[in-house]
Tab-separated table of C-alpha atoms in Angstrom:
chain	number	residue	atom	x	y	z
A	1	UNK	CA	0.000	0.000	0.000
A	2	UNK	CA	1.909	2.918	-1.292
A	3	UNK	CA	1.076	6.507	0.281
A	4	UNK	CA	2.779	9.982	0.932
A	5	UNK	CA	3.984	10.814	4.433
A	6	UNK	CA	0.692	13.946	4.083
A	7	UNK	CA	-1.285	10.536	3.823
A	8	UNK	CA	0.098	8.530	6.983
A	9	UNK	CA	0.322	11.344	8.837
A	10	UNK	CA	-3.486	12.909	8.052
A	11	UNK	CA	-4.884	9.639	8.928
A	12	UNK	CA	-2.993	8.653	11.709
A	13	UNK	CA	-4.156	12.112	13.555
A	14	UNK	CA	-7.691	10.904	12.967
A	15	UNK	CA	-6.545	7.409	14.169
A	16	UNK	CA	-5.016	8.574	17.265
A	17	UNK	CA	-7.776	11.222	17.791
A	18	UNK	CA	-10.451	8.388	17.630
A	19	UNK	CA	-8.574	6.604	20.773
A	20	UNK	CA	-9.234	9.569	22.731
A	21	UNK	CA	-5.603	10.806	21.967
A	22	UNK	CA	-5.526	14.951	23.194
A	23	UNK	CA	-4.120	16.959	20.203
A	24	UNK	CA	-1.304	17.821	21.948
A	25	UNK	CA	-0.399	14.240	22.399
A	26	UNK	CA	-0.552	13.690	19.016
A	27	UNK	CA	1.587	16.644	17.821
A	28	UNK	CA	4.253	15.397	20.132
A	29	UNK	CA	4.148	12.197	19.079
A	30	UNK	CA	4.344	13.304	15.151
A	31	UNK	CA	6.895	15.728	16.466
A	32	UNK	CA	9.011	13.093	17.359
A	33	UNK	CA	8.080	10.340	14.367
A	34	UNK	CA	9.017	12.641	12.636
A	35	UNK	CA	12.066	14.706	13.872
A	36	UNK	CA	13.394	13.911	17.082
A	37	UNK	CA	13.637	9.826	16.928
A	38	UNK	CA	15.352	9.854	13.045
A	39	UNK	CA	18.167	12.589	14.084
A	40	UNK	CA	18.965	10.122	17.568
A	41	UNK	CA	19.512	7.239	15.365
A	42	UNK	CA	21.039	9.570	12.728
A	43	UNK	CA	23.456	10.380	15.250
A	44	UNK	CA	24.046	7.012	16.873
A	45	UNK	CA	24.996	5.974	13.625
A	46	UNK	CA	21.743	4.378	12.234
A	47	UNK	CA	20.730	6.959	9.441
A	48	UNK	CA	16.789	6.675	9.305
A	49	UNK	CA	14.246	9.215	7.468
A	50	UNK	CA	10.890	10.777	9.376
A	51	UNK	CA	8.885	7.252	10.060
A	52	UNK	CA	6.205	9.002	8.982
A	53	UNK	CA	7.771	8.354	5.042
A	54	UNK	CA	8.537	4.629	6.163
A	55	UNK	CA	5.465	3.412	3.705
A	56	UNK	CA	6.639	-0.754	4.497
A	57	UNK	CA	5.511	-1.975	7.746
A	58	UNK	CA	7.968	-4.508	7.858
A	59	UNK	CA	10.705	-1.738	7.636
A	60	UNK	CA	9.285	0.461	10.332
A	61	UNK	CA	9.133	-2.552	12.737
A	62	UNK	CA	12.406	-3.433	12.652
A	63	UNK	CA	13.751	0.168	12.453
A	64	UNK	CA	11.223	1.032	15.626
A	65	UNK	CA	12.445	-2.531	17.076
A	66	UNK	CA	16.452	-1.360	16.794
A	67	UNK	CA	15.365	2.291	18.429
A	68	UNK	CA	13.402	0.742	20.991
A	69	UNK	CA	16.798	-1.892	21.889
A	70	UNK	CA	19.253	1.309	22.167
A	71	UNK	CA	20.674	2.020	25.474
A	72	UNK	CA	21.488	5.573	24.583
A	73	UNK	CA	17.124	5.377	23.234
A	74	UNK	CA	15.898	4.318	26.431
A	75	UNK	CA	18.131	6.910	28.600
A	76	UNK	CA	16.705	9.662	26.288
A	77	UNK	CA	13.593	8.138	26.594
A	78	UNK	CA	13.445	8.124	30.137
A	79	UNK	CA	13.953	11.617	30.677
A	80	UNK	CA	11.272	11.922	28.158
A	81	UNK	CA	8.999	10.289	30.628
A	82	UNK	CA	8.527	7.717	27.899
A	83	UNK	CA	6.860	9.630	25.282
A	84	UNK	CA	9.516	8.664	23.126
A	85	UNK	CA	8.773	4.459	23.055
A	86	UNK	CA	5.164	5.407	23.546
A	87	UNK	CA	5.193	7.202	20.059
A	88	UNK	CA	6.796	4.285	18.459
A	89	UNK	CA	4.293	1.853	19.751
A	90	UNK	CA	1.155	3.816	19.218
A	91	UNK	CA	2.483	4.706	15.347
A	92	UNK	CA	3.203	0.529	15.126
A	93	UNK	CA	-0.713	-0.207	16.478
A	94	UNK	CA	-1.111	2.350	13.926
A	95	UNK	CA	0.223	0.920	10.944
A	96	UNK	CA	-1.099	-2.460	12.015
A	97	UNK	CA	-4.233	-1.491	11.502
A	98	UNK	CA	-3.960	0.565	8.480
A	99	UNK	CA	-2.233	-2.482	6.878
A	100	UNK	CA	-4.586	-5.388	7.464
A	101	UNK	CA	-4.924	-6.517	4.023
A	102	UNK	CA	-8.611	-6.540	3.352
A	103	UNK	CA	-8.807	-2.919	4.992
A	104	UNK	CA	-6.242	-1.612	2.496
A	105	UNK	CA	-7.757	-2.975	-0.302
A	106	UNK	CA	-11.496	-1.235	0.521
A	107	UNK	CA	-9.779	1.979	1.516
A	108	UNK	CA	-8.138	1.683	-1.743
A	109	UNK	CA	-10.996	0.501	-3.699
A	110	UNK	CA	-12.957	4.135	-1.755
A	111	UNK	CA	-9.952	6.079	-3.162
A	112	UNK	CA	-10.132	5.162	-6.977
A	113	UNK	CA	-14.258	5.091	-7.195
A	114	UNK	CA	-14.796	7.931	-9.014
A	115	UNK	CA	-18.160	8.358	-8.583
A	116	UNK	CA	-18.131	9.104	-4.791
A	117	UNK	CA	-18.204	12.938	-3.825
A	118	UNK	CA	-14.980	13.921	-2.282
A	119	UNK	CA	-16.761	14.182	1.275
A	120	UNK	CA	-18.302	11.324	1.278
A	121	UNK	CA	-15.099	9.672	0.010
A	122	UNK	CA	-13.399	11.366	3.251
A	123	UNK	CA	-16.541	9.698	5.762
A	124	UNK	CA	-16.278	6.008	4.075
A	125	UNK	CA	-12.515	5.888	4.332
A	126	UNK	CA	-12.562	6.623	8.182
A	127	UNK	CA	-15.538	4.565	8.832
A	128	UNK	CA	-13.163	1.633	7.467
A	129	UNK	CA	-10.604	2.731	9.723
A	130	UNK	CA	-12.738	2.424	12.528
A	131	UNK	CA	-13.101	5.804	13.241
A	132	UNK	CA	-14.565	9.313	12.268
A	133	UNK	CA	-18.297	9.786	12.597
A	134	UNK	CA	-19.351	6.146	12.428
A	135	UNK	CA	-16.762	5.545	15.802
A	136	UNK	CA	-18.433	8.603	17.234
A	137	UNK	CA	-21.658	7.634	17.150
A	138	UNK	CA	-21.301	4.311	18.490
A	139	UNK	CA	-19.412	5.743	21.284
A	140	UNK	CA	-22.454	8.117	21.489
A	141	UNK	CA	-24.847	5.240	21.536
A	142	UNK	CA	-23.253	2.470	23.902
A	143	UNK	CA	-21.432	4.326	26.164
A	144	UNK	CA	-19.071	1.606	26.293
A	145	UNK	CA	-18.557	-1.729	25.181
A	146	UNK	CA	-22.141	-3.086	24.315
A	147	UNK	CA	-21.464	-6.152	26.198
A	148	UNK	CA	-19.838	-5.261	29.028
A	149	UNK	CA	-20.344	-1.779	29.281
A	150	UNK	CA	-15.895	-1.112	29.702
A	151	UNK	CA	-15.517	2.364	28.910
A	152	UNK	CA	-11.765	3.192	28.240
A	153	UNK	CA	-12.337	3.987	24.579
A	154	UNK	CA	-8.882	2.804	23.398
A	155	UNK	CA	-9.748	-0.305	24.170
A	156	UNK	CA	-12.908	-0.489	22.154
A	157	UNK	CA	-13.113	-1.140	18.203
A	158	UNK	CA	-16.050	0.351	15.824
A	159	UNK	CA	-17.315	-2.846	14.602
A	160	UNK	CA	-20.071	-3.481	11.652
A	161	UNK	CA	-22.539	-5.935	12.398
A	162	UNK	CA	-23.334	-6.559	8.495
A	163	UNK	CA	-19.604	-6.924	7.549
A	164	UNK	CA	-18.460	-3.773	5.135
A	165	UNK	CA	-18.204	-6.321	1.926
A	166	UNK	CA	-21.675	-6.980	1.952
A	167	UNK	CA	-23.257	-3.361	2.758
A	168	UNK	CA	-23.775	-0.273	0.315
A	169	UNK	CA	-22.001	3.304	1.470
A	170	UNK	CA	-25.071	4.133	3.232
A	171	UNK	CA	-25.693	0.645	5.449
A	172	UNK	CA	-21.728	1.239	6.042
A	173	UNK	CA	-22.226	4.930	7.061
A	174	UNK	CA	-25.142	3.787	9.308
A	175	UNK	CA	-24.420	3.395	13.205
A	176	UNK	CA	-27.620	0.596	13.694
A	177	UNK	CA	-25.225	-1.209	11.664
A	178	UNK	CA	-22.380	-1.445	14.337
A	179	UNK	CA	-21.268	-2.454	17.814
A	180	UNK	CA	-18.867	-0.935	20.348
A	181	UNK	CA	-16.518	-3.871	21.548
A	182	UNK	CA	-13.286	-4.829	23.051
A	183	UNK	CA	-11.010	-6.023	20.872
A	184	UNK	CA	-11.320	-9.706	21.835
A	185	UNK	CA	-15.141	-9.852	21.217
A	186	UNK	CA	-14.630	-8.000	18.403
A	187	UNK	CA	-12.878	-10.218	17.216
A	188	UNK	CA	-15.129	-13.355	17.845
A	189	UNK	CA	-18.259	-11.509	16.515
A	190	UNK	CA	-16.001	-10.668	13.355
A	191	UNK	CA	-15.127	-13.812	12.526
A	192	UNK	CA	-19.055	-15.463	13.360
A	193	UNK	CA	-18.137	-16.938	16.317
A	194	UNK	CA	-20.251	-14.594	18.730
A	195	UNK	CA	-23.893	-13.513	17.496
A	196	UNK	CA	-27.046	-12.268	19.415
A	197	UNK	CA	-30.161	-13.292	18.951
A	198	UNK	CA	-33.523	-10.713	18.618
A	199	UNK	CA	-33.504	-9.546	22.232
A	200	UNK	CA	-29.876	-9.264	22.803
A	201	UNK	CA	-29.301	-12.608	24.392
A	202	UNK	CA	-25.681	-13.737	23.061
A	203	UNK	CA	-25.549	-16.872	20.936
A	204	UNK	CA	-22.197	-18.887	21.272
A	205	UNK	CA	-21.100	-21.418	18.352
A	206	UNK	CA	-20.075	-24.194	19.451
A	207	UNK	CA	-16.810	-24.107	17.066
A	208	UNK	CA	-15.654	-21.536	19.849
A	209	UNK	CA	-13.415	-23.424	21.979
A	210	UNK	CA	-12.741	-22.481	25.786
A	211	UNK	CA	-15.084	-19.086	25.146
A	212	UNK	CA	-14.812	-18.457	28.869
A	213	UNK	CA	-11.063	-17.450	28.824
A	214	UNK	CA	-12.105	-15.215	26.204
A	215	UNK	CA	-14.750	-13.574	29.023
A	216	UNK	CA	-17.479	-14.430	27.101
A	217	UNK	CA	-20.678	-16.208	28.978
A	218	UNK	CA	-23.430	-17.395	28.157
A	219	UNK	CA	-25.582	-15.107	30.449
A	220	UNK	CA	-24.105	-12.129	28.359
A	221	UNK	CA	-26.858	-9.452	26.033
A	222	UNK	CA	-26.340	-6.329	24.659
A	223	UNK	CA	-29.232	-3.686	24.382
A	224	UNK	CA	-30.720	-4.249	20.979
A	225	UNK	CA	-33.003	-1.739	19.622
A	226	UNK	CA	-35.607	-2.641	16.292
A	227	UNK	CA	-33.180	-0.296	13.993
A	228	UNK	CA	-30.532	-2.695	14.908
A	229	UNK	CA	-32.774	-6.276	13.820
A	230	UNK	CA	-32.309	-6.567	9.946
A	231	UNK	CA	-28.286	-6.305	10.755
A	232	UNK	CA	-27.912	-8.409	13.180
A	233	UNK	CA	-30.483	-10.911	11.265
A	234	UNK	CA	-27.517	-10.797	8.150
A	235	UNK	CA	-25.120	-11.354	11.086
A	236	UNK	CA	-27.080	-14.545	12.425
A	237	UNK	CA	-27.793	-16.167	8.569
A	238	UNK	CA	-24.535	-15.486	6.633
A	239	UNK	CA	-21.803	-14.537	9.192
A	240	UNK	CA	-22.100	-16.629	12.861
A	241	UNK	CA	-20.695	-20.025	12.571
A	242	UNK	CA	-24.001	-22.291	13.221
């Protein structure tokens, strides 16, 4: 996936904005992805560029691995109260997401259709990344995560409950069409192990080994409301493993 620095760094504010990330936070962090970090290693003898123009995961991870192993890093660091290791992390969680292969491809599939208004281009890209509006709103709606009401947003991930391949822009745009959720059950609802049934009762396949050292039990609902039915019917019939 092959993007300008204005790209990584424009969507990584939003990124880091969405987790609840203060603006100054993020200009720090930038600051140093961008400046501080590269002219260390630059003069510790490891000449490295902003991250920020590092467009191959693989390459930032091990550059952002080497920094992270440095003595002379982790004294600076230190003084820096951290800041410094906690930029590199957040900008690696970062490009983890941004490079999961099947979000790339929509987010480039959002950037080449022509036929999609600028703005609405903008809103549809974010959505993907979990963020923006569609993030907002869910945050708006479930206070939380929908099933067990954890409220430390960073934790939580924007999830659709009709899965993005199958919807059109607007089902995509639509917050009915998504859940709140920690990363874990997120991840089991993704992937059709997790569904809920009309009321909000979970469902639990049984292909779902051990689902209790996941936290998930079988006494666990969310708060279903009738805007949220014909999703979560498309989640029961073509995505939960039955």
């Amino acid at each position: 996936m092959k993007k300008s620095t204005d790209y990584f760094e424009a969507h990584y504010k939003v990124w880091a904005n969405g987790l609840g990330k203060s603006d100054r936070t993020i200009r720090s962090y930038i600051g140093a992805l961008k400046n501080t970090i590269p002219r260390w290693l630059q003069e510790m003898g490891y000449p490295t560029s902003s991250f920020l123009s590092i467009t191959s995961i693989e390459e930032y991870s091990a550059i952002a691995t080497t920094a992270l192993h440095l003595s002379e890093f982790q004294l600076r660091d230190k003084v820096g109260k951290g800041m410094y290791s906690a930029a590199l992390k957040s900008y690696q969680t970062f490009l983890d997401d941004v490079f999961q292969v099947e979000i790339s491809q929509d987010i480039d599939t959002l950037i080449q259709d022509k036929q999609l208004e600028e703005t609405e281009k903008a809103r549809l890209i974010k959505t993907r990344m979990g963020q923006g509006q569609f993030r907002a709103d869910l945050i708006k709606h479930w206070q939380g995560c929908a099933l067990t009401q954890y409220k430390q947003l960073e934790f939580l991930v924007a999830s659709h409950i009709k899965p993005w391949r199958e919807s059109d822009n607007n089902e995509r745009l639509n917050p009915y069409n998504g859940l709140l959720l920690l990363a874990n059950l997120d991840k089991a609802f993704d992937l059709g192990y997790i569904t809920f049934k009309d009321k909000g009762q979970i469902v639990v396949s049984e292909a779902l080994e051990d689902h209790q050292l996941l936290g998930i039990g079988l006494d666990m609902s969310i708060k279903m409301l009738s805007q949220h039915q014909d999703f979560m019917a498309y989640h029961r019939n073509h995505v939960f493993i039955n």
